[in-house]
Amino acid sequence: DVICLTKTADDSYYDMCSKTILTLFESQPDIEFNLVLIESANSREDEYKSIKAGNPNNKIIYVVPGEIFGYNKFLNIGMKYTQGNDWLLIINNDLIFEPGWIDRIMESSDVRPDIDSFSPFEPDFHNRYYNGWANSEINESYTVGFGICGWCILMKKSVMDYMGSWD
């Protein structure tokens, strides 16, 4: 399951979010993604459906809550549309996914099954601001903007079972 919050205010936002969705789907063609796309601006459902048409193995559930935006509130709305898969991915609408990225995280999960959530290493960010902080394949940190970067968080479903909801 994947939850992505977006605000498609104009064509540039649509293009950015579309690139995120396409690179997600193309990055792991062996995975069937269930993407819950929560829209906080204009409805572009037909345009997002065209992305789905080109990627028939993946699912896009498009939701326009019609409420004032709240990040956690919209994540909770998205949770209602997930299918209860073993893993949940929370992403922003401005990410670019590289081929095989989930495989690399799953390898880390196999090595460290005691870790329940992962955020990928972002070389430009971590090397620029933290002087090559990542000195191994797995670096533990719970600091937002350091260990958790770019709002790309892959977590075991058990994390949400424990949390209950986003507050």
mmCIF file with all atom_site columns, C-alpha atoms in Angstrom:
data_model
loop_
_atom_site.group_PDB
_atom_site.id
_atom_site.type_symbol
_atom_site.label_atom_id
_atom_site.label_alt_id
_atom_site.label_comp_id
_atom_site.label_asym_id
_atom_site.label_entity_id
_atom_site.label_seq_id
_atom_site.pdbx_PDB_ins_code
_atom_site.Cartn_x
_atom_site.Cartn_y
_atom_site.Cartn_z
_atom_site.occupancy
_atom_site.B_iso_or_equiv
_atom_site.pdbx_formal_charge
_atom_site.auth_seq_id
_atom_site.auth_comp_id
_atom_site.auth_asym_id
_atom_site.auth_atom_id
_atom_site.pdbx_PDB_model_num
ATOM 1   C CA . ASP A 1 1   ? 0.000   0.000  0.000   1.00 0.00 ? 1   ASP A CA 1
ATOM 2   C CA . VAL A 1 2   ? 1.178   3.518  -0.849  1.00 0.00 ? 2   VAL A CA 1
ATOM 3   C CA . ILE A 1 3   ? -0.294  6.813  0.339   1.00 0.00 ? 3   ILE A CA 1
ATOM 4   C CA . CYS A 1 4   ? 0.630   9.982  -1.541  1.00 0.00 ? 4   CYS A CA 1
ATOM 5   C CA . LEU A 1 5   ? -0.773  13.408 -0.686  1.00 0.00 ? 5   LEU A CA 1
ATOM 6   C CA . THR A 1 6   ? -0.857  15.886 -3.537  1.00 0.00 ? 6   THR A CA 1
ATOM 7   C CA . LYS A 1 7   ? -2.101  19.351 -4.362  1.00 0.00 ? 7   LYS A CA 1
ATOM 8   C CA . THR A 1 8   ? -2.575  19.591 -8.099  1.00 0.00 ? 8   THR A CA 1
ATOM 9   C CA . ALA A 1 9   ? -2.938  23.368 -8.197  1.00 0.00 ? 9   ALA A CA 1
ATOM 10  C CA . ASP A 1 10  ? -1.783  23.632 -11.816 1.00 0.00 ? 10  ASP A CA 1
ATOM 11  C CA . ASP A 1 11  ? -0.088  21.701 -14.612 1.00 0.00 ? 11  ASP A CA 1
ATOM 12  C CA . SER A 1 12  ? 3.368   21.919 -13.031 1.00 0.00 ? 12  SER A CA 1
ATOM 13  C CA . TYR A 1 13  ? 2.097   20.158 -9.890  1.00 0.00 ? 13  TYR A CA 1
ATOM 14  C CA . TYR A 1 14  ? 0.359   17.542 -12.021 1.00 0.00 ? 14  TYR A CA 1
ATOM 15  C CA . ASP A 1 15  ? 3.576   16.945 -13.996 1.00 0.00 ? 15  ASP A CA 1
ATOM 16  C CA . MET A 1 16  ? 5.593   16.610 -10.777 1.00 0.00 ? 16  MET A CA 1
ATOM 17  C CA . CYS A 1 17  ? 3.166   14.157 -9.179  1.00 0.00 ? 17  CYS A CA 1
ATOM 18  C CA . SER A 1 18  ? 2.824   12.184 -12.419 1.00 0.00 ? 18  SER A CA 1
ATOM 19  C CA . LYS A 1 19  ? 6.606   11.751 -12.549 1.00 0.00 ? 19  LYS A CA 1
ATOM 20  C CA . THR A 1 20  ? 6.541   10.488 -8.957  1.00 0.00 ? 20  THR A CA 1
ATOM 21  C CA . ILE A 1 21  ? 3.835   7.944  -9.772  1.00 0.00 ? 21  ILE A CA 1
ATOM 22  C CA . LEU A 1 22  ? 5.444   6.783  -13.006 1.00 0.00 ? 22  LEU A CA 1
ATOM 23  C CA . THR A 1 23  ? 8.908   6.360  -11.478 1.00 0.00 ? 23  THR A CA 1
ATOM 24  C CA . LEU A 1 24  ? 7.353   4.489  -8.537  1.00 0.00 ? 24  LEU A CA 1
ATOM 25  C CA . PHE A 1 25  ? 5.574   2.051  -10.856 1.00 0.00 ? 25  PHE A CA 1
ATOM 26  C CA . GLU A 1 26  ? 8.590   1.669  -13.169 1.00 0.00 ? 26  GLU A CA 1
ATOM 27  C CA . SER A 1 27  ? 11.095  1.277  -10.315 1.00 0.00 ? 27  SER A CA 1
ATOM 28  C CA . GLN A 1 28  ? 9.768   -2.148 -9.326  1.00 0.00 ? 28  GLN A CA 1
ATOM 29  C CA . PRO A 1 29  ? 7.806   -3.700 -12.197 1.00 0.00 ? 29  PRO A CA 1
ATOM 30  C CA . ASP A 1 30  ? 7.527   -6.960 -10.225 1.00 0.00 ? 30  ASP A CA 1
ATOM 31  C CA . ILE A 1 31  ? 5.449   -5.228 -7.504  1.00 0.00 ? 31  ILE A CA 1
ATOM 32  C CA . GLU A 1 32  ? 1.760   -4.469 -7.873  1.00 0.00 ? 32  GLU A CA 1
ATOM 33  C CA . PHE A 1 33  ? 1.319   -1.134 -6.102  1.00 0.00 ? 33  PHE A CA 1
ATOM 34  C CA . ASN A 1 34  ? -1.935  -0.062 -4.481  1.00 0.00 ? 34  ASN A CA 1
ATOM 35  C CA . LEU A 1 35  ? -1.547  3.732  -4.608  1.00 0.00 ? 35  LEU A CA 1
ATOM 36  C CA . VAL A 1 36  ? -3.975  5.881  -2.633  1.00 0.00 ? 36  VAL A CA 1
ATOM 37  C CA . LEU A 1 37  ? -3.671  9.408  -4.057  1.00 0.00 ? 37  LEU A CA 1
ATOM 38  C CA . ILE A 1 38  ? -5.242  12.037 -1.790  1.00 0.00 ? 38  ILE A CA 1
ATOM 39  C CA . GLU A 1 39  ? -5.916  15.294 -3.667  1.00 0.00 ? 39  GLU A CA 1
ATOM 40  C CA . SER A 1 40  ? -6.281  18.572 -1.787  1.00 0.00 ? 40  SER A CA 1
ATOM 41  C CA . ALA A 1 41  ? -6.862  20.934 -4.719  1.00 0.00 ? 41  ALA A CA 1
ATOM 42  C CA . ASN A 1 42  ? -8.450  20.573 -8.144  1.00 0.00 ? 42  ASN A CA 1
ATOM 43  C CA . SER A 1 43  ? -9.758  17.244 -9.312  1.00 0.00 ? 43  SER A CA 1
ATOM 44  C CA . ARG A 1 44  ? -7.609  15.759 -12.073 1.00 0.00 ? 44  ARG A CA 1
ATOM 45  C CA . GLU A 1 45  ? -8.988  12.263 -11.705 1.00 0.00 ? 45  GLU A CA 1
ATOM 46  C CA . ASP A 1 46  ? -9.303  11.611 -15.451 1.00 0.00 ? 46  ASP A CA 1
ATOM 47  C CA . GLU A 1 47  ? -5.679  12.571 -16.037 1.00 0.00 ? 47  GLU A CA 1
ATOM 48  C CA . TYR A 1 48  ? -4.442  10.348 -13.215 1.00 0.00 ? 48  TYR A CA 1
ATOM 49  C CA . LYS A 1 49  ? -6.593  7.526  -14.631 1.00 0.00 ? 49  LYS A CA 1
ATOM 50  C CA . SER A 1 50  ? -4.551  7.756  -17.838 1.00 0.00 ? 50  SER A CA 1
ATOM 51  C CA . ILE A 1 51  ? -1.423  6.917  -15.792 1.00 0.00 ? 51  ILE A CA 1
ATOM 52  C CA . LYS A 1 52  ? -3.255  3.896  -14.422 1.00 0.00 ? 52  LYS A CA 1
ATOM 53  C CA . ALA A 1 53  ? -4.256  2.820  -17.937 1.00 0.00 ? 53  ALA A CA 1
ATOM 54  C CA . GLY A 1 54  ? -0.585  2.701  -18.922 1.00 0.00 ? 54  GLY A CA 1
ATOM 55  C CA . ASN A 1 55  ? 0.266   0.637  -15.830 1.00 0.00 ? 55  ASN A CA 1
ATOM 56  C CA . PRO A 1 56  ? -2.446  -2.040 -15.613 1.00 0.00 ? 56  PRO A CA 1
ATOM 57  C CA . ASN A 1 57  ? -0.714  -4.080 -12.886 1.00 0.00 ? 57  ASN A CA 1
ATOM 58  C CA . ASN A 1 58  ? -0.962  -1.180 -10.456 1.00 0.00 ? 58  ASN A CA 1
ATOM 59  C CA . LYS A 1 59  ? -3.953  0.380  -8.794  1.00 0.00 ? 59  LYS A CA 1
ATOM 60  C CA . ILE A 1 60  ? -4.652  4.083  -8.231  1.00 0.00 ? 60  ILE A CA 1
ATOM 61  C CA . ILE A 1 61  ? -7.405  5.054  -5.822  1.00 0.00 ? 61  ILE A CA 1
ATOM 62  C CA . TYR A 1 62  ? -8.067  8.776  -6.249  1.00 0.00 ? 62  TYR A CA 1
ATOM 63  C CA . VAL A 1 63  ? -9.677  10.558 -3.292  1.00 0.00 ? 63  VAL A CA 1
ATOM 64  C CA . VAL A 1 64  ? -10.700 14.211 -2.958  1.00 0.00 ? 64  VAL A CA 1
ATOM 65  C CA . PRO A 1 65  ? -11.730 14.648 0.695   1.00 0.00 ? 65  PRO A CA 1
ATOM 66  C CA . GLY A 1 66  ? -13.381 18.059 0.178   1.00 0.00 ? 66  GLY A CA 1
ATOM 67  C CA . GLU A 1 67  ? -12.055 19.213 3.549   1.00 0.00 ? 67  GLU A CA 1
ATOM 68  C CA . ILE A 1 68  ? -9.478  21.738 4.672   1.00 0.00 ? 68  ILE A CA 1
ATOM 69  C CA . PHE A 1 69  ? -6.043  20.164 4.278   1.00 0.00 ? 69  PHE A CA 1
ATOM 70  C CA . GLY A 1 70  ? -4.314  18.691 7.293   1.00 0.00 ? 70  GLY A CA 1
ATOM 71  C CA . TYR A 1 71  ? -1.306  16.429 6.670   1.00 0.00 ? 71  TYR A CA 1
ATOM 72  C CA . ASN A 1 72  ? -2.086  13.864 9.358   1.00 0.00 ? 72  ASN A CA 1
ATOM 73  C CA . LYS A 1 73  ? -5.830  14.100 8.757   1.00 0.00 ? 73  LYS A CA 1
ATOM 74  C CA . PHE A 1 74  ? -5.337  13.342 5.057   1.00 0.00 ? 74  PHE A CA 1
ATOM 75  C CA . LEU A 1 75  ? -2.975  10.436 5.848   1.00 0.00 ? 75  LEU A CA 1
ATOM 76  C CA . ASN A 1 76  ? -5.708  8.991  8.076   1.00 0.00 ? 76  ASN A CA 1
ATOM 77  C CA . ILE A 1 77  ? -8.222  9.373  5.237   1.00 0.00 ? 77  ILE A CA 1
ATOM 78  C CA . GLY A 1 78  ? -5.755  7.546  2.967   1.00 0.00 ? 78  GLY A CA 1
ATOM 79  C CA . MET A 1 79  ? -5.433  4.721  5.502   1.00 0.00 ? 79  MET A CA 1
ATOM 80  C CA . LYS A 1 80  ? -9.143  3.958  5.018   1.00 0.00 ? 80  LYS A CA 1
ATOM 81  C CA . TYR A 1 81  ? -8.386  3.010  1.402   1.00 0.00 ? 81  TYR A CA 1
ATOM 82  C CA . THR A 1 82  ? -5.391  0.764  2.001   1.00 0.00 ? 82  THR A CA 1
ATOM 83  C CA . GLN A 1 83  ? -5.737  -2.978 1.578   1.00 0.00 ? 83  GLN A CA 1
ATOM 84  C CA . GLY A 1 84  ? -3.843  -4.077 4.674   1.00 0.00 ? 84  GLY A CA 1
ATOM 85  C CA . ASN A 1 85  ? -0.676  -5.208 2.919   1.00 0.00 ? 85  ASN A CA 1
ATOM 86  C CA . ASP A 1 86  ? 2.332   -6.121 5.069   1.00 0.00 ? 86  ASP A CA 1
ATOM 87  C CA . TRP A 1 87  ? 4.116   -2.873 4.158   1.00 0.00 ? 87  TRP A CA 1
ATOM 88  C CA . LEU A 1 88  ? 2.932   0.745  3.942   1.00 0.00 ? 88  LEU A CA 1
ATOM 89  C CA . LEU A 1 89  ? 4.756   3.431  1.975   1.00 0.00 ? 89  LEU A CA 1
ATOM 90  C CA . ILE A 1 90  ? 4.138   7.120  2.733   1.00 0.00 ? 90  ILE A CA 1
ATOM 91  C CA . ILE A 1 91  ? 5.454   9.428  0.006   1.00 0.00 ? 91  ILE A CA 1
ATOM 92  C CA . ASN A 1 92  ? 5.413   13.036 -1.062  1.00 0.00 ? 92  ASN A CA 1
ATOM 93  C CA . ASN A 1 93  ? 4.383   13.957 -4.575  1.00 0.00 ? 93  ASN A CA 1
ATOM 94  C CA . ASP A 1 94  ? 7.820   15.249 -5.595  1.00 0.00 ? 94  ASP A CA 1
ATOM 95  C CA . LEU A 1 95  ? 9.983   12.122 -5.407  1.00 0.00 ? 95  LEU A CA 1
ATOM 96  C CA . ILE A 1 96  ? 11.868  10.268 -8.116  1.00 0.00 ? 96  ILE A CA 1
ATOM 97  C CA . PHE A 1 97  ? 12.281  6.522  -7.546  1.00 0.00 ? 97  PHE A CA 1
ATOM 98  C CA . GLU A 1 98  ? 15.307  4.616  -8.792  1.00 0.00 ? 98  GLU A CA 1
ATOM 99  C CA . PRO A 1 99  ? 15.061  1.056  -10.129 1.00 0.00 ? 99  PRO A CA 1
ATOM 100 C CA . GLY A 1 100 ? 15.306  -1.573 -7.419  1.00 0.00 ? 100 GLY A CA 1
ATOM 101 C CA . TRP A 1 101 ? 15.060  0.798  -4.466  1.00 0.00 ? 101 TRP A CA 1
ATOM 102 C CA . ILE A 1 102 ? 12.528  -1.352 -2.588  1.00 0.00 ? 102 ILE A CA 1
ATOM 103 C CA . ASP A 1 103 ? 14.644  -4.470 -3.146  1.00 0.00 ? 103 ASP A CA 1
ATOM 104 C CA . ARG A 1 104 ? 17.566  -2.717 -1.431  1.00 0.00 ? 104 ARG A CA 1
ATOM 105 C CA . ILE A 1 105 ? 15.396  -1.768 1.540   1.00 0.00 ? 105 ILE A CA 1
ATOM 106 C CA . MET A 1 106 ? 14.005  -5.306 1.773   1.00 0.00 ? 106 MET A CA 1
ATOM 107 C CA . GLU A 1 107 ? 17.588  -6.623 1.874   1.00 0.00 ? 107 GLU A CA 1
ATOM 108 C CA . SER A 1 108 ? 18.218  -4.282 4.817   1.00 0.00 ? 108 SER A CA 1
ATOM 109 C CA . SER A 1 109 ? 15.034  -5.505 6.467   1.00 0.00 ? 109 SER A CA 1
ATOM 110 C CA . ASP A 1 110 ? 16.240  -9.097 6.098   1.00 0.00 ? 110 ASP A CA 1
ATOM 111 C CA . VAL A 1 111 ? 19.529  -8.172 7.781   1.00 0.00 ? 111 VAL A CA 1
ATOM 112 C CA . ARG A 1 112 ? 17.809  -6.171 10.534  1.00 0.00 ? 112 ARG A CA 1
ATOM 113 C CA . PRO A 1 113 ? 14.283  -7.565 11.077  1.00 0.00 ? 113 PRO A CA 1
ATOM 114 C CA . ASP A 1 114 ? 14.123  -5.617 14.374  1.00 0.00 ? 114 ASP A CA 1
ATOM 115 C CA . ILE A 1 115 ? 13.767  -2.338 12.418  1.00 0.00 ? 115 ILE A CA 1
ATOM 116 C CA . ASP A 1 116 ? 10.147  -1.625 11.464  1.00 0.00 ? 116 ASP A CA 1
ATOM 117 C CA . SER A 1 117 ? 10.476  1.484  9.272   1.00 0.00 ? 117 SER A CA 1
ATOM 118 C CA . PHE A 1 118 ? 12.954  2.638  6.654   1.00 0.00 ? 118 PHE A CA 1
ATOM 119 C CA . SER A 1 119 ? 13.681  5.841  4.788   1.00 0.00 ? 119 SER A CA 1
ATOM 120 C CA . PRO A 1 120 ? 16.031  5.675  1.808   1.00 0.00 ? 120 PRO A CA 1
ATOM 121 C CA . PHE A 1 121 ? 19.423  7.364  1.800   1.00 0.00 ? 121 PHE A CA 1
ATOM 122 C CA . GLU A 1 122 ? 19.405  10.494 -0.351  1.00 0.00 ? 122 GLU A CA 1
ATOM 123 C CA . PRO A 1 123 ? 23.019  11.006 -1.484  1.00 0.00 ? 123 PRO A CA 1
ATOM 124 C CA . ASP A 1 124 ? 22.851  14.685 -2.470  1.00 0.00 ? 124 ASP A CA 1
ATOM 125 C CA . PHE A 1 125 ? 21.156  15.665 0.766   1.00 0.00 ? 125 PHE A CA 1
ATOM 126 C CA . HIS A 1 126 ? 23.086  13.488 3.202   1.00 0.00 ? 126 HIS A CA 1
ATOM 127 C CA . ASN A 1 127 ? 26.497  14.080 1.633   1.00 0.00 ? 127 ASN A CA 1
ATOM 128 C CA . ARG A 1 128 ? 25.970  17.837 1.338   1.00 0.00 ? 128 ARG A CA 1
ATOM 129 C CA . TYR A 1 129 ? 24.596  18.472 4.816   1.00 0.00 ? 129 TYR A CA 1
ATOM 130 C CA . TYR A 1 130 ? 25.993  15.604 6.837   1.00 0.00 ? 130 TYR A CA 1
ATOM 131 C CA . ASN A 1 131 ? 29.402  15.031 5.255   1.00 0.00 ? 131 ASN A CA 1
ATOM 132 C CA . GLY A 1 132 ? 28.787  11.493 4.057   1.00 0.00 ? 132 GLY A CA 1
ATOM 133 C CA . TRP A 1 133 ? 26.859  10.473 7.174   1.00 0.00 ? 133 TRP A CA 1
ATOM 134 C CA . ALA A 1 134 ? 25.902  7.077  5.806   1.00 0.00 ? 134 ALA A CA 1
ATOM 135 C CA . ASN A 1 135 ? 28.932  4.929  6.388   1.00 0.00 ? 135 ASN A CA 1
ATOM 136 C CA . SER A 1 136 ? 27.158  1.585  6.018   1.00 0.00 ? 136 SER A CA 1
ATOM 137 C CA . GLU A 1 137 ? 24.082  0.123  4.404   1.00 0.00 ? 137 GLU A CA 1
ATOM 138 C CA . ILE A 1 138 ? 21.952  0.672  7.524   1.00 0.00 ? 138 ILE A CA 1
ATOM 139 C CA . ASN A 1 139 ? 22.223  3.787  9.660   1.00 0.00 ? 139 ASN A CA 1
ATOM 140 C CA . GLU A 1 140 ? 19.860  4.203  12.583  1.00 0.00 ? 140 GLU A CA 1
ATOM 141 C CA . SER A 1 141 ? 18.370  7.608  13.236  1.00 0.00 ? 141 SER A CA 1
ATOM 142 C CA . TYR A 1 142 ? 14.961  8.844  14.271  1.00 0.00 ? 142 TYR A CA 1
ATOM 143 C CA . THR A 1 143 ? 15.541  12.517 13.562  1.00 0.00 ? 143 THR A CA 1
ATOM 144 C CA . VAL A 1 144 ? 13.248  14.031 10.921  1.00 0.00 ? 144 VAL A CA 1
ATOM 145 C CA . GLY A 1 145 ? 15.319  15.659 8.178   1.00 0.00 ? 145 GLY A CA 1
ATOM 146 C CA . PHE A 1 146 ? 18.315  13.479 9.000   1.00 0.00 ? 146 PHE A CA 1
ATOM 147 C CA . GLY A 1 147 ? 17.443  9.800  9.303   1.00 0.00 ? 147 GLY A CA 1
ATOM 148 C CA . ILE A 1 148 ? 13.974  10.340 7.906   1.00 0.00 ? 148 ILE A CA 1
ATOM 149 C CA . CYS A 1 149 ? 14.361  12.315 4.725   1.00 0.00 ? 149 CYS A CA 1
ATOM 150 C CA . GLY A 1 150 ? 12.099  13.385 1.899   1.00 0.00 ? 150 GLY A CA 1
ATOM 151 C CA . TRP A 1 151 ? 8.859   11.909 3.232   1.00 0.00 ? 151 TRP A CA 1
ATOM 152 C CA . CYS A 1 152 ? 9.515   8.524  1.820   1.00 0.00 ? 152 CYS A CA 1
ATOM 153 C CA . ILE A 1 153 ? 8.883   6.141  4.673   1.00 0.00 ? 153 ILE A CA 1
ATOM 154 C CA . LEU A 1 154 ? 8.463   2.411  4.139   1.00 0.00 ? 154 LEU A CA 1
ATOM 155 C CA . MET A 1 155 ? 7.086   0.769  7.264   1.00 0.00 ? 155 MET A CA 1
ATOM 156 C CA . LYS A 1 156 ? 5.774   -2.570 8.336   1.00 0.00 ? 156 LYS A CA 1
ATOM 157 C CA . LYS A 1 157 ? 2.011   -2.665 8.800   1.00 0.00 ? 157 LYS A CA 1
ATOM 158 C CA . SER A 1 158 ? 2.671   -3.456 12.471  1.00 0.00 ? 158 SER A CA 1
ATOM 159 C CA . VAL A 1 159 ? 3.810   0.162  12.951  1.00 0.00 ? 159 VAL A CA 1
ATOM 160 C CA . MET A 1 160 ? 0.346   1.450  12.053  1.00 0.00 ? 160 MET A CA 1
ATOM 161 C CA . ASP A 1 161 ? -1.294  -1.315 14.083  1.00 0.00 ? 161 ASP A CA 1
ATOM 162 C CA . TYR A 1 162 ? 0.695   -0.026 17.068  1.00 0.00 ? 162 TYR A CA 1
ATOM 163 C CA . MET A 1 163 ? 0.128   3.709  16.350  1.00 0.00 ? 163 MET A CA 1
ATOM 164 C CA . GLY A 1 164 ? -3.525  3.423  15.459  1.00 0.00 ? 164 GLY A CA 1
ATOM 165 C CA . SER A 1 165 ? -3.595  6.635  13.423  1.00 0.00 ? 165 SER A CA 1
ATOM 166 C CA . TRP A 1 166 ? -1.606  9.745  12.637  1.00 0.00 ? 166 TRP A CA 1
ATOM 167 C CA . ASP A 1 167 ? -2.247  12.465 15.184  1.00 0.00 ? 167 ASP A CA 1
#
